[in-house]
Short mmCIF file of C-alpha atoms in Angstrom, two decimals:
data_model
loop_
_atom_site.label_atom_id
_atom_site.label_comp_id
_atom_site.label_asym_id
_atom_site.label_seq_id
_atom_site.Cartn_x
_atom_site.Cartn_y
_atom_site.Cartn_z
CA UNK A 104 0.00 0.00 0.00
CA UNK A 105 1.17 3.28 -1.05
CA UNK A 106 1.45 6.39 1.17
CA UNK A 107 -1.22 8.07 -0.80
CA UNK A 108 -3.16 5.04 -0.29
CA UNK A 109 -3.30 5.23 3.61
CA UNK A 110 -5.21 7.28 5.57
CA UNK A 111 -2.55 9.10 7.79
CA UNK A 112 -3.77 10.28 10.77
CA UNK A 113 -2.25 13.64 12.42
CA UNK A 114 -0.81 13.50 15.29
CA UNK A 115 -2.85 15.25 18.29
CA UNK A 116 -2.89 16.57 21.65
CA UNK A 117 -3.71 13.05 22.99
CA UNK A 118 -0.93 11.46 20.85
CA UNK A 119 1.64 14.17 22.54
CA UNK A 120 0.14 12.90 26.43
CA UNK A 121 0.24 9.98 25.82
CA UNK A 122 3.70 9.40 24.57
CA UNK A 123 5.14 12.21 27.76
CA UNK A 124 3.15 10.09 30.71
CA UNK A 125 1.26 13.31 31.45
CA UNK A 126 -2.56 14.45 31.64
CA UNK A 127 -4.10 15.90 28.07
CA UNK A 128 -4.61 19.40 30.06
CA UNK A 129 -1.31 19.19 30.96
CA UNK A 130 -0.10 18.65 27.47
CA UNK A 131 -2.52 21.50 26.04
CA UNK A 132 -1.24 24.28 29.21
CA UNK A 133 2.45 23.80 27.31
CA UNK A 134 1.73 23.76 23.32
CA UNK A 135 -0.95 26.71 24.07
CA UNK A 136 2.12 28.26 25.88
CA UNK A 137 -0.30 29.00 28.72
CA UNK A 138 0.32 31.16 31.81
CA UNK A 139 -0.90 28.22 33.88
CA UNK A 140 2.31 27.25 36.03
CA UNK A 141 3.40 24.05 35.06
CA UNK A 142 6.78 22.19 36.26
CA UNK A 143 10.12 22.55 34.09
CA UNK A 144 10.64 18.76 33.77
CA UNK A 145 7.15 18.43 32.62
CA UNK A 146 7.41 21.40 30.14
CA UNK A 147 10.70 19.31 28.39
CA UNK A 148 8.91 16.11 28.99
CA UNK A 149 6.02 17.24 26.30
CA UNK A 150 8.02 19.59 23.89
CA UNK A 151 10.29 16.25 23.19
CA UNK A 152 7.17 14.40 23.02
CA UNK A 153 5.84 16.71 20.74
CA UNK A 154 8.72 16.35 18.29
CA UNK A 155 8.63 12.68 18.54
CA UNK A 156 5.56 12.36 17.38
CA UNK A 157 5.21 15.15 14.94
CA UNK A 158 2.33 16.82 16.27
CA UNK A 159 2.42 20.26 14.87
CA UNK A 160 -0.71 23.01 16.60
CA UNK A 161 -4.17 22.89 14.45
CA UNK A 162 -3.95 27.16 14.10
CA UNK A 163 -7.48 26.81 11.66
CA UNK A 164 -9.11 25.46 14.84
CA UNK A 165 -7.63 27.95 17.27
CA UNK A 166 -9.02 30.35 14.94
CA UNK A 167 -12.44 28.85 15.12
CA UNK A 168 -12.22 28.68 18.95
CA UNK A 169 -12.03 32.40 19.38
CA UNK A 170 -8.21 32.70 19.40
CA UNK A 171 -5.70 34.23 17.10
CA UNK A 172 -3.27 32.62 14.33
CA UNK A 173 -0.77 35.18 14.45
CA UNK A 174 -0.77 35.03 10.82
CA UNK A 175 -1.84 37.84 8.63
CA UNK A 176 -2.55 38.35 4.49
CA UNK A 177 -0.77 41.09 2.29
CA UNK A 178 -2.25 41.12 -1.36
CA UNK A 179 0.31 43.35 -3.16
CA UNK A 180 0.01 44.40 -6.62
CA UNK A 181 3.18 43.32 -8.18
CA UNK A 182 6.25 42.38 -6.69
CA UNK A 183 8.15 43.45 -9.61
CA UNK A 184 7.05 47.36 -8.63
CA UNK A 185 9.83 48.56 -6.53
CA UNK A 186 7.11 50.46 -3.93
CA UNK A 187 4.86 47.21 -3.38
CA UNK A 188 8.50 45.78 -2.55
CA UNK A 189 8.97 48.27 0.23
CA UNK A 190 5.56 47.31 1.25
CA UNK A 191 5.74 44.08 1.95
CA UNK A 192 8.99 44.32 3.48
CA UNK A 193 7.82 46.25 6.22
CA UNK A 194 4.99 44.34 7.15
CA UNK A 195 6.79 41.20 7.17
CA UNK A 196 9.80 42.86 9.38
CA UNK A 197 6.92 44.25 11.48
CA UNK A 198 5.28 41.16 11.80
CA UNK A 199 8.17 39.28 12.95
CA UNK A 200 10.05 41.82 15.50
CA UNK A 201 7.17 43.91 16.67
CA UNK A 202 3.94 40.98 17.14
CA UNK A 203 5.53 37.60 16.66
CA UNK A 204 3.35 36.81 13.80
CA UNK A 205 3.96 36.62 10.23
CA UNK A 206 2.36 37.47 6.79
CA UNK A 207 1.54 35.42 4.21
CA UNK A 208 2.26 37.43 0.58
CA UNK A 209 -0.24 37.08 -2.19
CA UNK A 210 0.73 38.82 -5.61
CA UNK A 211 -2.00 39.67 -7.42
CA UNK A 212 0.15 40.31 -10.53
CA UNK A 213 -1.96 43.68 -11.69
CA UNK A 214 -5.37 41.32 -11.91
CA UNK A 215 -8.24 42.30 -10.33
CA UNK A 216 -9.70 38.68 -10.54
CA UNK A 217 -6.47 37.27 -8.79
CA UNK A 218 -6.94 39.69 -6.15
CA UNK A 219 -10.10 38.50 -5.30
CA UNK A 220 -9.35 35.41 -5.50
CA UNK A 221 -6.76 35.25 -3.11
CA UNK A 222 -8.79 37.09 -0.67
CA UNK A 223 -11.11 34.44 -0.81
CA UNK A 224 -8.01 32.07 0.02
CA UNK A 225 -7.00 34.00 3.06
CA UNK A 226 -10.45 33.47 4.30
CA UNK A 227 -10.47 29.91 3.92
CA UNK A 228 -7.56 29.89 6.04
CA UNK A 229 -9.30 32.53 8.47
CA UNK A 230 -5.94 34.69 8.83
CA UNK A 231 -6.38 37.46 11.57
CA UNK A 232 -6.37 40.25 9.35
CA UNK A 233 -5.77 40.98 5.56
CA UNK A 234 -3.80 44.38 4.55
CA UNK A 235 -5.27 45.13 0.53
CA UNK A 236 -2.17 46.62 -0.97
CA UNK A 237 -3.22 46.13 -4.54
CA UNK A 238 -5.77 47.29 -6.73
CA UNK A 239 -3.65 50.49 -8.23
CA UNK A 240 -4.15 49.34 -11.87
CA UNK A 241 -8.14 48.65 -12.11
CA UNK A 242 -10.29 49.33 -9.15
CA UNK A 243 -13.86 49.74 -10.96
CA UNK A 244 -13.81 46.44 -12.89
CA UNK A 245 -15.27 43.78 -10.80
CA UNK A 246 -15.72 45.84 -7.79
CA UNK A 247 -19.07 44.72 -6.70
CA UNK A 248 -17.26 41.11 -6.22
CA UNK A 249 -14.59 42.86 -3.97
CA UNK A 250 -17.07 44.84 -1.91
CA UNK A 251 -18.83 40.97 -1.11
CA UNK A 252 -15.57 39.36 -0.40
CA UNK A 253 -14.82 42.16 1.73
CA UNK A 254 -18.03 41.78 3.62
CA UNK A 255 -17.63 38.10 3.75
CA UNK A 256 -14.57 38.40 5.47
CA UNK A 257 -15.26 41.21 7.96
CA UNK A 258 -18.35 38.66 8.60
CA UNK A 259 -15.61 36.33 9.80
CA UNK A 260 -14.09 38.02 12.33
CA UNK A 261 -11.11 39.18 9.41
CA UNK A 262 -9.74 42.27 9.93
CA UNK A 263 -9.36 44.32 6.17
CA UNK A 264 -7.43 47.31 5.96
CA UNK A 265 -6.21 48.88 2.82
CA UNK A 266 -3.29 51.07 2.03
CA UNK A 267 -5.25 53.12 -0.85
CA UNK A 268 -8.78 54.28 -0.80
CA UNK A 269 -10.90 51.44 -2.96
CA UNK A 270 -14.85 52.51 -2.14
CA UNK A 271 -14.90 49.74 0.44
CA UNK A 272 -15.87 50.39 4.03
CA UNK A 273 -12.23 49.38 5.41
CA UNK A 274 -9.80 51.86 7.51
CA UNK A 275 -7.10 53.10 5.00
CA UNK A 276 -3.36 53.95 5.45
CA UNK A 277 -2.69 56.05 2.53
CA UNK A 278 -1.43 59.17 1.97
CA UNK A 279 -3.64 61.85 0.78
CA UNK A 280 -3.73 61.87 -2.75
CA UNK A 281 -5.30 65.01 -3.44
CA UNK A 282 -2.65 66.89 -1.25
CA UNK A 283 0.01 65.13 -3.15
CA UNK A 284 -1.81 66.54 -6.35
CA UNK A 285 -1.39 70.44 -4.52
CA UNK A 286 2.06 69.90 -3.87
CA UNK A 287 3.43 68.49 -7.07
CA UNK A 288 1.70 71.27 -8.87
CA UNK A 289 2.99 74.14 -6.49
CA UNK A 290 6.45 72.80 -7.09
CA UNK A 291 5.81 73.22 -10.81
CA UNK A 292 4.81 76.62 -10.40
CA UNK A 293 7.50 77.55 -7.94
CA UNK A 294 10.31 76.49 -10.07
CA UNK A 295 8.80 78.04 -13.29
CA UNK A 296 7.85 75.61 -16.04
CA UNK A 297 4.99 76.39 -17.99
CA UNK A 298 5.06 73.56 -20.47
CA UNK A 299 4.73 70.12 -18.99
CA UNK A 300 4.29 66.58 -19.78
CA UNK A 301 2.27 64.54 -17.31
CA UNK A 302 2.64 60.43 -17.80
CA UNK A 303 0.26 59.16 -14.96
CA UNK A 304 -0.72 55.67 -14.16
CA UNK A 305 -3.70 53.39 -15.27
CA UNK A 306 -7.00 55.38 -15.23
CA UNK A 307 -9.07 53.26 -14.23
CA UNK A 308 -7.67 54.30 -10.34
CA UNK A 309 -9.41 56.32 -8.23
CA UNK A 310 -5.96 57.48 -6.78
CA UNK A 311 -4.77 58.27 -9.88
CA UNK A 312 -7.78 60.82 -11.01
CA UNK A 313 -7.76 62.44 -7.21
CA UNK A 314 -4.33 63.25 -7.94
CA UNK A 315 -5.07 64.59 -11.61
CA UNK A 316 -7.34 66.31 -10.55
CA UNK A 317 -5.56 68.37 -8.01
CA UNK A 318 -2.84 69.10 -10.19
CA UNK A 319 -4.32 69.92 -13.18
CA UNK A 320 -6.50 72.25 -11.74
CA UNK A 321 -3.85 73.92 -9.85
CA UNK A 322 -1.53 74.44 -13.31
CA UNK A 323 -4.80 75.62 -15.33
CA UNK A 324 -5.34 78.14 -12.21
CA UNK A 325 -1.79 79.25 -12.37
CA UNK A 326 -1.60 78.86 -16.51
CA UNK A 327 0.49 75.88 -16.89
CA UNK A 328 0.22 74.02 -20.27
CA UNK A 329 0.08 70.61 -19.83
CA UNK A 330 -0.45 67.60 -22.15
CA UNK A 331 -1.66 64.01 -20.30
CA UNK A 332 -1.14 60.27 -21.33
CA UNK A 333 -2.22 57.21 -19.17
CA UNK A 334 -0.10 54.51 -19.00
CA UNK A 335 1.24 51.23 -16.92
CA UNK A 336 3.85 51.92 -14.34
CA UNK A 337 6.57 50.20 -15.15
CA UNK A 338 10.03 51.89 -16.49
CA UNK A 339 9.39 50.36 -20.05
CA UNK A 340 5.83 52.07 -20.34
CA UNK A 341 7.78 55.26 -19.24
CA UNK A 342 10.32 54.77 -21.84
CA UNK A 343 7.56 54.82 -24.29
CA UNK A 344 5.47 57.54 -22.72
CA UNK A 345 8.97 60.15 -23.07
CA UNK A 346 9.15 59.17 -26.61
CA UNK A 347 5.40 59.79 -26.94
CA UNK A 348 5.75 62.97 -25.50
CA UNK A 349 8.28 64.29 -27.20
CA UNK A 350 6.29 63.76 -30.29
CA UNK A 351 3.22 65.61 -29.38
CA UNK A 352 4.91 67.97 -27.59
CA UNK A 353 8.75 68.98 -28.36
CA UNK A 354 9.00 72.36 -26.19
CA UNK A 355 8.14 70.86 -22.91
CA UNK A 356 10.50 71.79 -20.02
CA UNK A 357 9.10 69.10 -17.45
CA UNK A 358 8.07 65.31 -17.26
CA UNK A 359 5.83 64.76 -14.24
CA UNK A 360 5.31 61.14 -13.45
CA UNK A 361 3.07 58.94 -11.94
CA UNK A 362 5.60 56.57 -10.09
CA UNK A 363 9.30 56.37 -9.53
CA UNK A 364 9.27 53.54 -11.96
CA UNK A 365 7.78 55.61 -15.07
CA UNK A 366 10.17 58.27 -14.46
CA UNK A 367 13.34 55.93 -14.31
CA UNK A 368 12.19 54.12 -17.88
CA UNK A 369 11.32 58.05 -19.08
CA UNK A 370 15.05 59.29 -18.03
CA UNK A 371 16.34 56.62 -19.40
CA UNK A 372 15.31 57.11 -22.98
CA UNK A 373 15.41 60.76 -22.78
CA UNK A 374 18.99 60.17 -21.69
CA UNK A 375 19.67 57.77 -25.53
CA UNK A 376 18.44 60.47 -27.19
CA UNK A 377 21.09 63.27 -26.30
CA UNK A 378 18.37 64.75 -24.17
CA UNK A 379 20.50 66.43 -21.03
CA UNK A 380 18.71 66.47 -17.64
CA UNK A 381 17.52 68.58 -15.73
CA UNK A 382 19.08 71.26 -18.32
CA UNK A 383 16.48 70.51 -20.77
CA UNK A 384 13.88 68.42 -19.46
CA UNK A 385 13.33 68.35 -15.98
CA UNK A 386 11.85 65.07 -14.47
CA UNK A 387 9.59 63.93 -11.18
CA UNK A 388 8.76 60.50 -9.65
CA UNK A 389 6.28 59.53 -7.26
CA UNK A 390 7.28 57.27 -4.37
CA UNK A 391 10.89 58.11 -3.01
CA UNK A 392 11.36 54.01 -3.80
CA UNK A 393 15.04 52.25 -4.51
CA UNK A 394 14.90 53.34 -8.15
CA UNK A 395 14.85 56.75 -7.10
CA UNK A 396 18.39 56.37 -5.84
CA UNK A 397 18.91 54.07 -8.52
CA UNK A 398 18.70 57.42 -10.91
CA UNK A 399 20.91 59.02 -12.53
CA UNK A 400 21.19 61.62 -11.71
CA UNK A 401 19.02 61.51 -8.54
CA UNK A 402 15.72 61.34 -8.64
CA UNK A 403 13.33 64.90 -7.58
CA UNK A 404 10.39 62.65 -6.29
CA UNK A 405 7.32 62.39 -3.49
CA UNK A 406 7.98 60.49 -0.05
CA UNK A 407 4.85 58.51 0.40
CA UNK A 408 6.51 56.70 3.13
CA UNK A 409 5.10 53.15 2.32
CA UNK A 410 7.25 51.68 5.02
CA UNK A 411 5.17 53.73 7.73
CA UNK A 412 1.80 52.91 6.08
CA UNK A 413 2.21 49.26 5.99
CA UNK A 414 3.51 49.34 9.78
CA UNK A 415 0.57 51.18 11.00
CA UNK A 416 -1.81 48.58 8.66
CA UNK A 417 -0.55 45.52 10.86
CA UNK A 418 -0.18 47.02 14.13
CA UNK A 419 -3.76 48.41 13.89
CA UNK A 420 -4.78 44.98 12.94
CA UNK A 421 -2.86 43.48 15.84
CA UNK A 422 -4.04 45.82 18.41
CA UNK A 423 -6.82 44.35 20.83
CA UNK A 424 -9.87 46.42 19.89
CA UNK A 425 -9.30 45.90 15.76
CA UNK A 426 -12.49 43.97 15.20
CA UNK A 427 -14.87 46.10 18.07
CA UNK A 428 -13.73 49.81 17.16
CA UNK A 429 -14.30 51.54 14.30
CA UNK A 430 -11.58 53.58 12.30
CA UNK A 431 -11.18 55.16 9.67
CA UNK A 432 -7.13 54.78 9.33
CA UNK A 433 -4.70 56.95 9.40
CA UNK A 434 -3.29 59.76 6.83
CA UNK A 435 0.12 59.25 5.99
CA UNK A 436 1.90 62.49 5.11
CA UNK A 437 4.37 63.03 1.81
CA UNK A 438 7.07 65.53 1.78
CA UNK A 439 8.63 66.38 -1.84
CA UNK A 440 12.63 64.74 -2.24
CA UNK A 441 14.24 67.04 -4.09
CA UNK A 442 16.74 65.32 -6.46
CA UNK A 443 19.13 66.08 -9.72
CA UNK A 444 16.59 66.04 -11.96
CA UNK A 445 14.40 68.95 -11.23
CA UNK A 446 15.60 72.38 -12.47
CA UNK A 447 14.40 76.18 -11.84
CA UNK A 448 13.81 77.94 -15.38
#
């Protein structure tokens, strides 16, 4: 008989008393890591057991008991995106040195579908809380299925918490994106360019048109010219969206970008075609992430401080009163990084 073939029991609770001479309550006060005093000897007596027999702790059914798994979810959108990279970083450093718990990472590789889906995983598992970290490509199509799954899972006893605002009723870390809008555009204006490029991210974002908005209506107000193209955010989208722009629009002294990773692909072709920065074209990121050091030269760029967000996602999760009290989140602030690449006309 094969080992597919058997039926192979897990070993339990009794399995692990049985094997250390000791009473089942006194096996369950040591695995639970209870306060209940119990005697040093007995203590080694059942962790050797324990390892004997292979008995490894049921965390679903602690779960279902009313206790907590110490694990979390993080649905990122794409661990090839430098910020979602910082992201999940911090939560899983946070996780480990800060709660004892850990995170597991879902990459919901820019599909909306995928993101759902593994939401729907997380609560099959019944993880103590989920932080949504995706969704900053598409977050109209299919969003009546995330608002259910959502629900579903608060239903549970899941914490949800998000780290951009998504039109579900979740707390969100973010920072704010409007304000962000403001302050790109002032800088702009303060530093005199009148003829911009803009190369933001996917439209269908709700992040992405707040911060449009702002800034747009802040250059018209203060008689900036400004031409717009939507695109992916990655460096090879920003490569093309600098070529683009230099078609439609030669003269333009700036190239303000929707992530750190469309402004390193749009420096980089500007750069292969004899285009000197920030003496001709100035450029700006969003994010402060690695590729804005990467740069050269440096990066001018936002500080969205990701890192911060995600920490205050899982510790608000982790705190006692997560489920009982409501919140709204927490605004993250942004401070402009002024790099090489930004010049004063």
């Amino acid at each position: 008989m094969t080992m597919d073939q058997r039926d192979v029991k897990n070993p339990t609770l009794v399995d692990v008393a049985k094997k250390a001479g000791v009473s089942l309550s006194t096996a369950a006060r040591v695995l639970r890591n209870s306060d209940y005093a119990v005697d040093a000897r007995l203590k080694e007596k059942v962790n050797v057991a324990a390892k004997a027999v292979g008995y490894v702790p049921n965390l679903v059914a602690r779960r279902l008991r009313g206790g907590r798994q110490g694990v979390v979810g993080l649905v990122i959108g794409d661990m090839l995106d430098a910020h979602y990279g910082m992201i999940a970083e911090s939560v899983t450093k946070r996780a480990e040195t800060a709660h004892s718990t850990f995170a597991i990472v879902c990459n919901m590789q820019r599909d909306p579908l995928l993101e759902i889906k593994y939401l729907r995983k997380l609560l099959e598992y019944r993880v103590d809380g989920i932080i949504i970290a995706g969704g900053g490509f598409d977050q109209w199509t299919h969003h009546g299925e995330l608002v259910e799954t959502v629900e579903e899972l608060k239903r549970s006893g899941t914490v949800v918490v998000s780290l951009m605002p998504r039109n579900i009723q979740v707390p969100v870390f973010a920072a704010d994106s409007e304000a962000i809008g403001i302050s790109k555009a002032k800088f702009i204006v303060e530093n005199g360019h009148k003829k911009i490029g803009i190369l933001l991210g996917p439209a269908r974002n709700d992040m992405t048109k707040q911060r449009m908005q702002a800034m747009t209506s802040y250059l018209s107000g203060h008689m900036v010219d400004y031409a717009i193209a939507n695109i992916d955010s990655t460096p090879e989208a920003g490569a093309r969206g600098a070529a683009e722009m230099l078609l439609r629009n030669p003269d333009f002294t700036a190239l303000i970008c929707g992530s750190d990773a469309i402004a390193f692909g749009a420096i980089s072709h500007l750069r292969s075609e004899g285009i000197e920065i920030p003496a001709r074209i100035s450029v700006m990121g969003l994010g402060n992430t690695r590729l804005a050091t990467l740069s050269t030269p440096r990066l001018t760029t936002v500080e969205m401080n990701f890192n911060r967000a995600g920490e205050a996602a899982l510790d608000f999760i982790m705190s006692d009163n997560a489920s009982s009290s409501p919140s709204s989140g927490e605004v993250i602030g942004h401070s402009i990084v002024v790099g090489e690449t930004f010049a004063s006309l």
